[in-house]
Coordinates of N, CA and C in Angstrom, one line a residue:
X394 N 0.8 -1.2 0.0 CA 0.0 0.0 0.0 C 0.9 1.2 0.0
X395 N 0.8 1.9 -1.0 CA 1.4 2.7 -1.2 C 0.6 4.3 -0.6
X396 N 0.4 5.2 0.8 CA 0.0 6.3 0.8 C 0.3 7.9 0.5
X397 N -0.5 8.6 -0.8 CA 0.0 9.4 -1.4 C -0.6 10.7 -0.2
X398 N 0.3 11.7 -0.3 CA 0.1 13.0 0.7 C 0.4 13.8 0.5
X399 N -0.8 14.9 0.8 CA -0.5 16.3 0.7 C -0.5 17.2 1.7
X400 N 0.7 17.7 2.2 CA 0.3 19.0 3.2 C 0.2 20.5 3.2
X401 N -0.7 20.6 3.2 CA -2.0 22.2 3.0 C -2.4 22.9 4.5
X402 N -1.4 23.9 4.8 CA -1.2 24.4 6.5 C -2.0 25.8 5.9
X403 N -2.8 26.4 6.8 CA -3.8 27.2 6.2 C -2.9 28.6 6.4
X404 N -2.1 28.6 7.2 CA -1.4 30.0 7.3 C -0.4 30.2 5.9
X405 N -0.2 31.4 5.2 CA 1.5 32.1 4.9 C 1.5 33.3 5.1
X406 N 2.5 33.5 5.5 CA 2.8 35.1 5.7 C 3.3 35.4 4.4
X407 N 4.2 34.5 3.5 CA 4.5 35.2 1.8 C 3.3 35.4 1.1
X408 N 2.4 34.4 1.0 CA 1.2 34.7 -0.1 C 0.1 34.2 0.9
X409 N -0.8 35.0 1.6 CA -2.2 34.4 2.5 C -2.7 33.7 1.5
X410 N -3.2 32.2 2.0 CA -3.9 31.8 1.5 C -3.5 31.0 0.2
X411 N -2.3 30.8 0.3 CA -1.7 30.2 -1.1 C -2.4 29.2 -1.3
X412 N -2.3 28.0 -0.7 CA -2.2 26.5 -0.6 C -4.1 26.6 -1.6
X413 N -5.2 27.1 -1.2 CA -6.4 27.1 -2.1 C -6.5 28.4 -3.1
X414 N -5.3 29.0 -3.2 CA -6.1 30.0 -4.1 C -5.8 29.3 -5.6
X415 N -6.3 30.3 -6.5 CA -6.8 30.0 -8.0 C -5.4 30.2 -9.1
X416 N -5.1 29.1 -9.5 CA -3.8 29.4 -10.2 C -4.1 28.7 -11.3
X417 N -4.2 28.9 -12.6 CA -4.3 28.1 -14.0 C -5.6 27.7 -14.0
X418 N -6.7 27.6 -13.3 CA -8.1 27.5 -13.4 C -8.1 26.5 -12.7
X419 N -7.4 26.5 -11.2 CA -8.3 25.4 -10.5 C -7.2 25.4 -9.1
X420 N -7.4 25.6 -7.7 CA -7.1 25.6 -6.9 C -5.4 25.2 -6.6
X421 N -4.6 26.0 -5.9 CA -3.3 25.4 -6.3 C -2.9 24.1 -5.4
X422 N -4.2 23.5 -4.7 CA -4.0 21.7 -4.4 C -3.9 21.1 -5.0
X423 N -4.8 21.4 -6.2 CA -5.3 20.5 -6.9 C -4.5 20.0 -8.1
X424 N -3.2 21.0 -8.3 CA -1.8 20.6 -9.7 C -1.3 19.2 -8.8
X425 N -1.2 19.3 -6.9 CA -0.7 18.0 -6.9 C -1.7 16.8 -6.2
X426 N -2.9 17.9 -5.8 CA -3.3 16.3 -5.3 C -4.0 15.2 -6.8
X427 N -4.3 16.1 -7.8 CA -4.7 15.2 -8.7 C -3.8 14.5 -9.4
X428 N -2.5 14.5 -9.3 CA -1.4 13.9 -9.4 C -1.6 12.4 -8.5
X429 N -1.9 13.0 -7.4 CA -2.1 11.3 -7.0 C -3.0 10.4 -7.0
X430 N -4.9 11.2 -7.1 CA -5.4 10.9 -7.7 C -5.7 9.8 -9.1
X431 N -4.6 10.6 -9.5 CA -4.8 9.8 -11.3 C -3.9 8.6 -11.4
X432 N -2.6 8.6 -10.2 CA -1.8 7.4 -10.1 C -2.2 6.2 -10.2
X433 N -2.1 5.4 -10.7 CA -1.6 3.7 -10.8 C -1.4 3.2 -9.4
X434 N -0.2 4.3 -9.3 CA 0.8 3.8 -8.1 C 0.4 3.9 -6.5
X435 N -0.7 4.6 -6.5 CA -1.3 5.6 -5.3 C -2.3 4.8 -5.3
X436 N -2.4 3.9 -3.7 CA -3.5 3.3 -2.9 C -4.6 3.9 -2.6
X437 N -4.0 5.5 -1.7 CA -5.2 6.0 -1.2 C -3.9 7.8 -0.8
X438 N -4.8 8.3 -0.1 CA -4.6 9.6 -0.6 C -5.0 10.5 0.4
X439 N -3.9 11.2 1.3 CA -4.5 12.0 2.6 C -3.8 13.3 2.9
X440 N -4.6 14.3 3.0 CA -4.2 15.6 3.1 C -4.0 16.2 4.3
X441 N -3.5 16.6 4.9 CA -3.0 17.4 6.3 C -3.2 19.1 6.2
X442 N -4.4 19.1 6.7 CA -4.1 20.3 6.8 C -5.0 21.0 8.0
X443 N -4.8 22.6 8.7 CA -5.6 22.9 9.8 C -6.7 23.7 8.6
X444 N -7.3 24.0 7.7 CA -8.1 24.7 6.8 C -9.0 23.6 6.9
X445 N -10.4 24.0 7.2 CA -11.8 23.4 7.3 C -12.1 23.3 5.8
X446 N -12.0 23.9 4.9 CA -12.2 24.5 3.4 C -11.3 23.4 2.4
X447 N -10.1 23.2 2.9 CA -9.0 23.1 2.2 C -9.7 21.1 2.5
X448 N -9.7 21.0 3.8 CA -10.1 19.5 4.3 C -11.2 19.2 3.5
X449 N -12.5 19.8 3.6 CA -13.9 19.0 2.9 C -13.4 19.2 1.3
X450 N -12.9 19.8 0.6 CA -12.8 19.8 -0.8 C -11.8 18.7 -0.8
X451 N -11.1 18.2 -0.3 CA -9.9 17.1 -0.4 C -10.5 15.7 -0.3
X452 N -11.5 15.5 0.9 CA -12.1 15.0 1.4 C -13.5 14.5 0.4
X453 N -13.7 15.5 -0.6 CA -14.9 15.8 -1.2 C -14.4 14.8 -2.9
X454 N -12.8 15.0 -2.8 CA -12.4 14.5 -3.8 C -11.7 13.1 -3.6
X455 N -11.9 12.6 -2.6 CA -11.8 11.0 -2.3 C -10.6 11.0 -1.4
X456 N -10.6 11.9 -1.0 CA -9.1 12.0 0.3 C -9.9 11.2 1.8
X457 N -8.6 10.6 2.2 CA -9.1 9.8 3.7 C -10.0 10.8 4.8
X458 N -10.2 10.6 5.3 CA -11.2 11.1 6.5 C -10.4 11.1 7.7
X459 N -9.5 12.1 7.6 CA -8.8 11.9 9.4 C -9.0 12.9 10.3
X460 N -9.6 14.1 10.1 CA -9.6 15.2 10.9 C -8.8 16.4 10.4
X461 N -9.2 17.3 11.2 CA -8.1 18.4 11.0 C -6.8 18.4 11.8
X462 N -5.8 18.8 10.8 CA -3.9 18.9 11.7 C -4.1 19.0 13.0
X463 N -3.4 18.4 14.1 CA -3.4 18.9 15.3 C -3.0 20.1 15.1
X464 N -3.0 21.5 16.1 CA -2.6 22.3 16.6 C -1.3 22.9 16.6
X465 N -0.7 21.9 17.4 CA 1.0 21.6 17.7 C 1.7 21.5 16.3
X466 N 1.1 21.3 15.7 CA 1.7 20.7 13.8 C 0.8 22.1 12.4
X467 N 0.2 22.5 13.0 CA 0.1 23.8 12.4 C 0.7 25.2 12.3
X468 N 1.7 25.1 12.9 CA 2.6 26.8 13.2 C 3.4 26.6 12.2
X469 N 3.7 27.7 12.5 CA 5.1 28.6 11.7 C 6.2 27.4 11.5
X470 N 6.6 27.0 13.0 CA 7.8 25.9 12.9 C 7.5 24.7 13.5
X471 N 6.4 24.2 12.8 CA 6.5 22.9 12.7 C 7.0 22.0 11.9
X472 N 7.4 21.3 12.4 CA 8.9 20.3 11.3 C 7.6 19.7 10.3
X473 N 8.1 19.1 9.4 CA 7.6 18.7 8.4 C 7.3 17.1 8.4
X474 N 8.5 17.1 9.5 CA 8.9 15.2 9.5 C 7.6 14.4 10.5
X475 N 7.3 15.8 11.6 CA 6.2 15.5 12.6 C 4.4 15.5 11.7
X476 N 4.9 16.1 10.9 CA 3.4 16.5 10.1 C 3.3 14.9 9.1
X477 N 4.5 14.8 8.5 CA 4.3 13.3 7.9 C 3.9 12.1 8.9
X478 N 4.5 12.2 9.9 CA 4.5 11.4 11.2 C 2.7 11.5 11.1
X479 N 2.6 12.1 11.5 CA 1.2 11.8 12.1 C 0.0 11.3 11.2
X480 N 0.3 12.5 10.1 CA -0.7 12.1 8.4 C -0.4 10.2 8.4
X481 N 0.4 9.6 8.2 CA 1.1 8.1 8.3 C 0.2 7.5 9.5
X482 N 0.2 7.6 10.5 CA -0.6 6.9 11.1 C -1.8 7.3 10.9
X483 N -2.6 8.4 11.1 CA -4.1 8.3 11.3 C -4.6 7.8 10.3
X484 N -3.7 8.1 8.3 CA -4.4 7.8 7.6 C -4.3 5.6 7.6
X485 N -3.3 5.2 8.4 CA -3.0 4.1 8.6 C -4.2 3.3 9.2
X486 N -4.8 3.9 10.3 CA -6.0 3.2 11.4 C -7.2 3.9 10.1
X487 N -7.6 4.6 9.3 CA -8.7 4.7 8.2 C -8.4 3.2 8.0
X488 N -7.5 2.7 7.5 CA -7.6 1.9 6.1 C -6.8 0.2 6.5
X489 N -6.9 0.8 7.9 CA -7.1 -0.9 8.3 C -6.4 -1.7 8.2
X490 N -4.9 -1.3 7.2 CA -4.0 -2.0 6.7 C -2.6 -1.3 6.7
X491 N -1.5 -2.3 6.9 CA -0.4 -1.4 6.4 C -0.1 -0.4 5.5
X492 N 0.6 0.4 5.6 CA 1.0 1.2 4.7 C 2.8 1.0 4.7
X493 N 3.1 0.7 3.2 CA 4.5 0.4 2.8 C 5.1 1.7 2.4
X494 N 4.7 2.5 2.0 CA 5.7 3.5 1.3 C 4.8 4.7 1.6
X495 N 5.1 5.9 1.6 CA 4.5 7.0 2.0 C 5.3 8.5 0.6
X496 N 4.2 9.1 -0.2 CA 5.2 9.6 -1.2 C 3.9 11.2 -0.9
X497 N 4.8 11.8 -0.8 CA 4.7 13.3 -0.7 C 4.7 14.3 -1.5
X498 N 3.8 15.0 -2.2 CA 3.8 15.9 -2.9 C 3.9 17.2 -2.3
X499 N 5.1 18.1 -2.4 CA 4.8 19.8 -1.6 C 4.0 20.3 -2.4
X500 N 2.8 21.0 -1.9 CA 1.5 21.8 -2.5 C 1.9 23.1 -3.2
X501 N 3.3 23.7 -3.0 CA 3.6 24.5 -3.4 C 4.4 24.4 -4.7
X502 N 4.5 23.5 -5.0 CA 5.3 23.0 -6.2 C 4.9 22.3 -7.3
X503 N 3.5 23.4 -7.9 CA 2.6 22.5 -9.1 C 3.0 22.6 -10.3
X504 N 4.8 22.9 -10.9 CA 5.1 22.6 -11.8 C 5.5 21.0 -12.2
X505 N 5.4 20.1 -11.3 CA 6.2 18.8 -11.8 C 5.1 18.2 -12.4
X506 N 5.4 16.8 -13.5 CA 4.1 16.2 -14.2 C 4.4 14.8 -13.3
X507 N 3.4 14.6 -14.4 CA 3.0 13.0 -13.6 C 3.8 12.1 -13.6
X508 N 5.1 12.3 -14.8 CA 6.3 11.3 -15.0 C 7.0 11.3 -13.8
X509 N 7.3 12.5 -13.4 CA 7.6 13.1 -12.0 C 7.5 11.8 -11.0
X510 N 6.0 12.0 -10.6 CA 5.8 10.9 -9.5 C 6.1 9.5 -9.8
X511 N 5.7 9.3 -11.0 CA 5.9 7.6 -11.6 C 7.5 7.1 -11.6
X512 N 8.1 8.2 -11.9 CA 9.8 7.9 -12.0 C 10.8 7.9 -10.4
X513 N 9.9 8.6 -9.5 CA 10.4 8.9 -8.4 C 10.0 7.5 -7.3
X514 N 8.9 7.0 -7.6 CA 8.4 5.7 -7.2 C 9.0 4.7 -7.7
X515 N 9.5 4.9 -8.8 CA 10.3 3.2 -9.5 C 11.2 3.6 -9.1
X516 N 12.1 4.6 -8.9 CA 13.5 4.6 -8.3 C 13.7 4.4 -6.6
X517 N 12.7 4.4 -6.2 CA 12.5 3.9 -5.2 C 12.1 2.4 -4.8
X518 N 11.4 1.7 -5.8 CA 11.3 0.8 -5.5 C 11.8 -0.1 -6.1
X519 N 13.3 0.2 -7.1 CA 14.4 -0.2 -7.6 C 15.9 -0.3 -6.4
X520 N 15.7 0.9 -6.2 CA 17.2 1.2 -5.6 C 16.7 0.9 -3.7
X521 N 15.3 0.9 -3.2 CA 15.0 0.3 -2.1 C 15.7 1.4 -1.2
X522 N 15.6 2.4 -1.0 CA 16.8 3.1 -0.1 C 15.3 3.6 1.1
X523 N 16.0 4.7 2.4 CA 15.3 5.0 3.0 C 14.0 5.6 2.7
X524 N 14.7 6.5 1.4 CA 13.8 8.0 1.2 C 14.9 8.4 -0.2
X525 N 13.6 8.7 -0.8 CA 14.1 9.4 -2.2 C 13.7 11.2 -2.0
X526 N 14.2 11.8 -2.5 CA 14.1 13.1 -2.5 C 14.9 14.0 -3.8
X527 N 13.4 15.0 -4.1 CA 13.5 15.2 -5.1 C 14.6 16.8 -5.2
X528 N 15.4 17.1 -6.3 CA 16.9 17.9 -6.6 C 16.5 18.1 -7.5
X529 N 17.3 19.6 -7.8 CA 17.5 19.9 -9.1 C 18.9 20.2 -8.9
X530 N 19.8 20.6 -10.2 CA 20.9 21.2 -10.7 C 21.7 21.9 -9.7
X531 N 22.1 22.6 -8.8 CA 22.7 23.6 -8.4 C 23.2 24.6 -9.1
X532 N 22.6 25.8 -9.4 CA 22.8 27.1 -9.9 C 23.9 27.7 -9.5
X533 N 24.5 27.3 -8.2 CA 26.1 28.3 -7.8 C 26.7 26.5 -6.9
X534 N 28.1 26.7 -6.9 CA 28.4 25.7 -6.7 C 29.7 26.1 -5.2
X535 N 29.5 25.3 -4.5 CA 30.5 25.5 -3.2 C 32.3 25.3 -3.6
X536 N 32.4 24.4 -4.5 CA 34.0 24.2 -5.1 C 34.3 25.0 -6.3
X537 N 33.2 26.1 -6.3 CA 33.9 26.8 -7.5 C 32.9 28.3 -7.4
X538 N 32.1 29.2 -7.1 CA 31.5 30.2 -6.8 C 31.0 30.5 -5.8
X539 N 30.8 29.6 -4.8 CA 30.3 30.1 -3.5 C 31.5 30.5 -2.8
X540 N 31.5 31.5 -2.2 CA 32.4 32.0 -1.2 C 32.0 32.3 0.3
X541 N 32.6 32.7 1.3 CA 32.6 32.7 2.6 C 33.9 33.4 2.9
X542 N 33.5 34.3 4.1 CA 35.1 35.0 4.7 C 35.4 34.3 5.9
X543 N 36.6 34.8 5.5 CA 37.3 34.2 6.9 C 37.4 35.3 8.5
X544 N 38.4 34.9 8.8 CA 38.5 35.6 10.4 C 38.7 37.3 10.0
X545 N 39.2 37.3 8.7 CA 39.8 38.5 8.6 C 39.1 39.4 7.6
X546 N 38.0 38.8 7.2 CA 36.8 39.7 5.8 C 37.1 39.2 4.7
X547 N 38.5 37.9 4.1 CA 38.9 38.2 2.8 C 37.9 36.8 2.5
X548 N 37.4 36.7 1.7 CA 37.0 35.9 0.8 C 37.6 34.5 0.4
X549 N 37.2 33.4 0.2 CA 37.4 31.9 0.0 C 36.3 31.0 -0.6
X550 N 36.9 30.4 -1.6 CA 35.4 29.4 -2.1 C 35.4 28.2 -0.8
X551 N 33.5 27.7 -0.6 CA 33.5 27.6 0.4 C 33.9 26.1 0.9
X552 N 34.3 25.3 -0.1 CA 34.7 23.6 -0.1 C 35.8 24.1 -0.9
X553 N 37.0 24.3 -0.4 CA 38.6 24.3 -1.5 C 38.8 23.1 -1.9
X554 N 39.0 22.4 -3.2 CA 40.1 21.2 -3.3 C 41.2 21.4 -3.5
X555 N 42.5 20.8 -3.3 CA 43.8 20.6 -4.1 C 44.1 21.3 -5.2
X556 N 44.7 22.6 -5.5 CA 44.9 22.8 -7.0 C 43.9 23.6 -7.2
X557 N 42.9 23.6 -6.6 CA 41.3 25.1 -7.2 C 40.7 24.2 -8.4
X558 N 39.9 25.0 -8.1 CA 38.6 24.1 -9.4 C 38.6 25.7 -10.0
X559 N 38.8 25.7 -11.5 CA 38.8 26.7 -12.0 C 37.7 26.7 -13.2
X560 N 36.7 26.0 -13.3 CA 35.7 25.9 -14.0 C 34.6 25.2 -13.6
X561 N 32.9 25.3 -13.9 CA 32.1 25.1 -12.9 C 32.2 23.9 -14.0
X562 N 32.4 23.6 -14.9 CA 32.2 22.2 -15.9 C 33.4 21.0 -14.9
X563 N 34.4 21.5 -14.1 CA 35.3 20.5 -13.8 C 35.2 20.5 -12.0
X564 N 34.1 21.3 -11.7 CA 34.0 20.8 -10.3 C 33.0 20.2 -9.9
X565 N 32.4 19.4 -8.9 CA 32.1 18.0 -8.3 C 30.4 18.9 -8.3
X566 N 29.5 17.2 -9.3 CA 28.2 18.0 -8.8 C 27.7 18.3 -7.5
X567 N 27.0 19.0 -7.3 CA 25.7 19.4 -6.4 C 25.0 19.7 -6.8
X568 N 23.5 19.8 -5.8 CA 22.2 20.1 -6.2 C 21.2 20.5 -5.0
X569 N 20.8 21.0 -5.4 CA 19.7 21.5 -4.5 C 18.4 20.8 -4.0
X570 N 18.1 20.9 -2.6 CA 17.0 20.3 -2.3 C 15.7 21.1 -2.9
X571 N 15.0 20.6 -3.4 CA 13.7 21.1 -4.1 C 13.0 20.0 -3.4
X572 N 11.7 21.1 -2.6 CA 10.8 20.9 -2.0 C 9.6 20.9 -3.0
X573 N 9.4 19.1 -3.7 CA 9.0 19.0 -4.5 C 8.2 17.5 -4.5
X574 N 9.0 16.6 -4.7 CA 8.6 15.0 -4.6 C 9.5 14.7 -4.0
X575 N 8.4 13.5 -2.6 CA 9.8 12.7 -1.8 C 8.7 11.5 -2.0
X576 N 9.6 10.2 -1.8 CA 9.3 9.3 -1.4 C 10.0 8.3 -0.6
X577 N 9.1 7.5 1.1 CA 9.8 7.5 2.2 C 9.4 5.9 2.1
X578 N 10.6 5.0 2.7 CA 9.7 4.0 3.5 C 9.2 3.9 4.8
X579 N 7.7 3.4 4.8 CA 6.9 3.8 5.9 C 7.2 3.4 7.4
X580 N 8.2 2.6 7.2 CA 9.0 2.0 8.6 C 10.5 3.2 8.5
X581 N 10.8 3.3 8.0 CA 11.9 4.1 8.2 C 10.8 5.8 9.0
X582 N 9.8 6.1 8.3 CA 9.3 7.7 8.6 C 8.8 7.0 10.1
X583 N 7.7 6.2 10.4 CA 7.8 5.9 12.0 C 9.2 6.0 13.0
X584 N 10.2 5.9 12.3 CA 11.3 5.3 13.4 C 12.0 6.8 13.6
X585 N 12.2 7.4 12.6 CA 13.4 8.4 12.3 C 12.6 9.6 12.9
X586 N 14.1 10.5 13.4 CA 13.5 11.3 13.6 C 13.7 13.0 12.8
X587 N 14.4 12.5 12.0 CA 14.5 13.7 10.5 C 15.0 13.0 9.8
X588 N 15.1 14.0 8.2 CA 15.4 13.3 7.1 C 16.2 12.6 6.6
X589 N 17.7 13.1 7.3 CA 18.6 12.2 6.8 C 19.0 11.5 7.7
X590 N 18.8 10.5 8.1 CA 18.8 9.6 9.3 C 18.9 8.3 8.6
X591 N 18.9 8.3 7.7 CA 18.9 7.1 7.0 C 19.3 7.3 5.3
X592 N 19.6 6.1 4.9 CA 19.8 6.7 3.1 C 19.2 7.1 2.3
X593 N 19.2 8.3 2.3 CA 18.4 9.2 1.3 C 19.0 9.5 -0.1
X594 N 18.6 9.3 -1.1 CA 19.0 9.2 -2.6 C 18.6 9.9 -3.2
X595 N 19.2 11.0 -4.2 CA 18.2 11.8 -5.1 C 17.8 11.7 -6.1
X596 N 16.4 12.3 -6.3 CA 15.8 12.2 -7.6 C 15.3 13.6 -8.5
X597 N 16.4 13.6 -9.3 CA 16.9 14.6 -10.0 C 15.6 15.0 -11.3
X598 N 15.2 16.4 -11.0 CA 14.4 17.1 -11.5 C 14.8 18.3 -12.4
X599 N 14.3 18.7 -13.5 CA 14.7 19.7 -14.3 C 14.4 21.0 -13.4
X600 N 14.8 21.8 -13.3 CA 15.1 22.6 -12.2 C 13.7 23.9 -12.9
X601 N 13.1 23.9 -13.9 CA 11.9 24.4 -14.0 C 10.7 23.7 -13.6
X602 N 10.9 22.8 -13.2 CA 9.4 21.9 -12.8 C 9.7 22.0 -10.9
X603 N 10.9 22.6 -10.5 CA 11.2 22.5 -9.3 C 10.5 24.2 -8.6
X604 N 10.0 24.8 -9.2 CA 9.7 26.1 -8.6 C 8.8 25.8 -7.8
X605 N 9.4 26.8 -6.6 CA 8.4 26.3 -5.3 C 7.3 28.2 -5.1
X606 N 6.8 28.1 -4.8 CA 5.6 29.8 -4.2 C 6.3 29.5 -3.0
X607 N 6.8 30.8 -2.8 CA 6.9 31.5 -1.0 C 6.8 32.9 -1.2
X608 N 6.3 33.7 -2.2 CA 6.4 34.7 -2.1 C 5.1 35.1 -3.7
X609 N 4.9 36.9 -3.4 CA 4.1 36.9 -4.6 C 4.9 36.9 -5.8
X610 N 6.0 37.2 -6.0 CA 6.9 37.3 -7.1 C 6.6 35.5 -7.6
X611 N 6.9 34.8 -6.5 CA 6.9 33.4 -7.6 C 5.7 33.2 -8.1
X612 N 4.5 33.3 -7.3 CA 3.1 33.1 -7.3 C 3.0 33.5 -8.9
X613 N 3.4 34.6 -9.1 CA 3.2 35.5 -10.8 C 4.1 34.4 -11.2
X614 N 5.3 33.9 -11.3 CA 6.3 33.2 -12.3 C 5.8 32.3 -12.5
X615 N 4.9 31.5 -11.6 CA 4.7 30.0 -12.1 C 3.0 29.8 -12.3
X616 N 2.4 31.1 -12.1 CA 1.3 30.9 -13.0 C 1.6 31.6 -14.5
X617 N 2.4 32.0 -14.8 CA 3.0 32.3 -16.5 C 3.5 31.1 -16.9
X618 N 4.2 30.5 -16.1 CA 5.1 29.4 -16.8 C 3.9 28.2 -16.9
X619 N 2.7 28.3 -16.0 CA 1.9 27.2 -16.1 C 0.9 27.7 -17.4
X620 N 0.5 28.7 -17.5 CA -0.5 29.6 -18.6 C 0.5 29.3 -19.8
X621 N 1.3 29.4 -20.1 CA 2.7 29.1 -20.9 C 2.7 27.6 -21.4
X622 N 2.5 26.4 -20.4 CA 1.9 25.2 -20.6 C 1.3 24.8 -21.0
X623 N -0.1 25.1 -21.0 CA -1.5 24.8 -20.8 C -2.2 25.7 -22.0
X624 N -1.3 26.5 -22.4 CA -1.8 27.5 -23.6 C -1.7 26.3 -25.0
X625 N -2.8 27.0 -25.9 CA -3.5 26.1 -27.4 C -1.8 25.6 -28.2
X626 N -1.0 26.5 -28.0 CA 0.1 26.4 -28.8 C 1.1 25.4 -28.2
X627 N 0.8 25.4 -27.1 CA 2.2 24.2 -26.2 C 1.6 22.9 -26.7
X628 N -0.1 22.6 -26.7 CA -0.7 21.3 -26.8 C -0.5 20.6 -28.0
X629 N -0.3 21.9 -29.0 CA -0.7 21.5 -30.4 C 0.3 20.0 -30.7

């Protein structure tokens, strides 16, 4: 049993009200929870959130029945790992049965497609690791652009090797966490108590399908880039 999840916290202080407003013609839950909806791979399907609004429309669209977020798991800094934690069990006592794998979509991140989740699931259930998590590219790099001062104000790239890396083509990749698609095993997220506690493997995303909303500037970028998608000429 594989349980697909979305968490939808009714506060932002970057955009009020992100998580239900109207982006591309249809609520901005709905770019990922119908992603798991339409899955193959996806048993069943539970949303976390403190929004009464956000819950019966989720609910309305075949999401489990657990209640609203606790309290304690609705703030500002509530970890993310405790919010999966709990979504994992209640939606577990619904359904009467184990749940094997636990795969997470962030609500904020409705540019990935559906290959997205299907490819992030076989690599997981290929490579068997703790938790897959989803990267893009790294735009500036620690062995060749990033800098940091030292004791004295002057400047240093922030991982030196031997000799300097004098080109971003000949220094060591990295990549960025994109708060996008994860997928966990469901005995590993009961036990652990953060993310990298166990082997975590990445699963490497085109770094435009990786745009996350925390602000209104992105809110405008990725409803253009989605109207940009979804426009008569992209389909043709």
């Amino acid at each position: 049993m594989i349980l697909g999840h979305i968490g939808a916290r009714k506060g932002s202080k970057g955009v009020p009200g992100k998580n239900f407003r109207m982006i591309a013609g249809k609520p901005l839950i709905d770019w990922s929870l119908d992603l798991l909806f339409e899955s193959d791979q996806i048993g069943a399907v539970v949303v976390s959130t403190d929004d009464a609004r956000i819950y019966d429309h989720a609910v309305a669209k075949g999401a489990l029945d657990i209640g609203l977020r606790p309290a304690h798991l609705a703030t500002d800094t509530a970890p993310k790992w405790g919010v999966w934690q709990h979504a994992l069990e209640a939606a577990q006592e619904k359904l009467g049965q184990p749940v094997t794998a636990f795969v997470d979509l962030d609500c904020t991140a409705p540019l990935r497609l559906a290959e997205d989740v299907t490819n992030a699931v076989e690599l997981f259930e290929t490579q068997k690791p703790d938790m897959v998590m989803s990267v893009c590219e790294a735009r500036k790099n620690p062995y060749f652009n990033l800098v940091e001062a030292d004791e004295t104000g002057a400047l240093h790239v922030s991982k030196p090797l031997p000799g300097g890396v004098w080109s971003r083509q000949a220094a060591p990749k990295v990549w960025e966490h994109a708060a996008s698609t994860y997928v966990l095993d469901a005995d590993y997220l009961r036990r652990a108590k953060t993310i990298y506690e166990g082997r975590v493997i990445p699963f490497e995303m085109p770094a435009e399908r990786c745009l996350d909303i925390d602000s209104p500037l992105d809110f405008k970028l990725v409803e253009m880039l989605m109207a940009e998608r979804h426009s008569p000429e992209a389909t043709q």
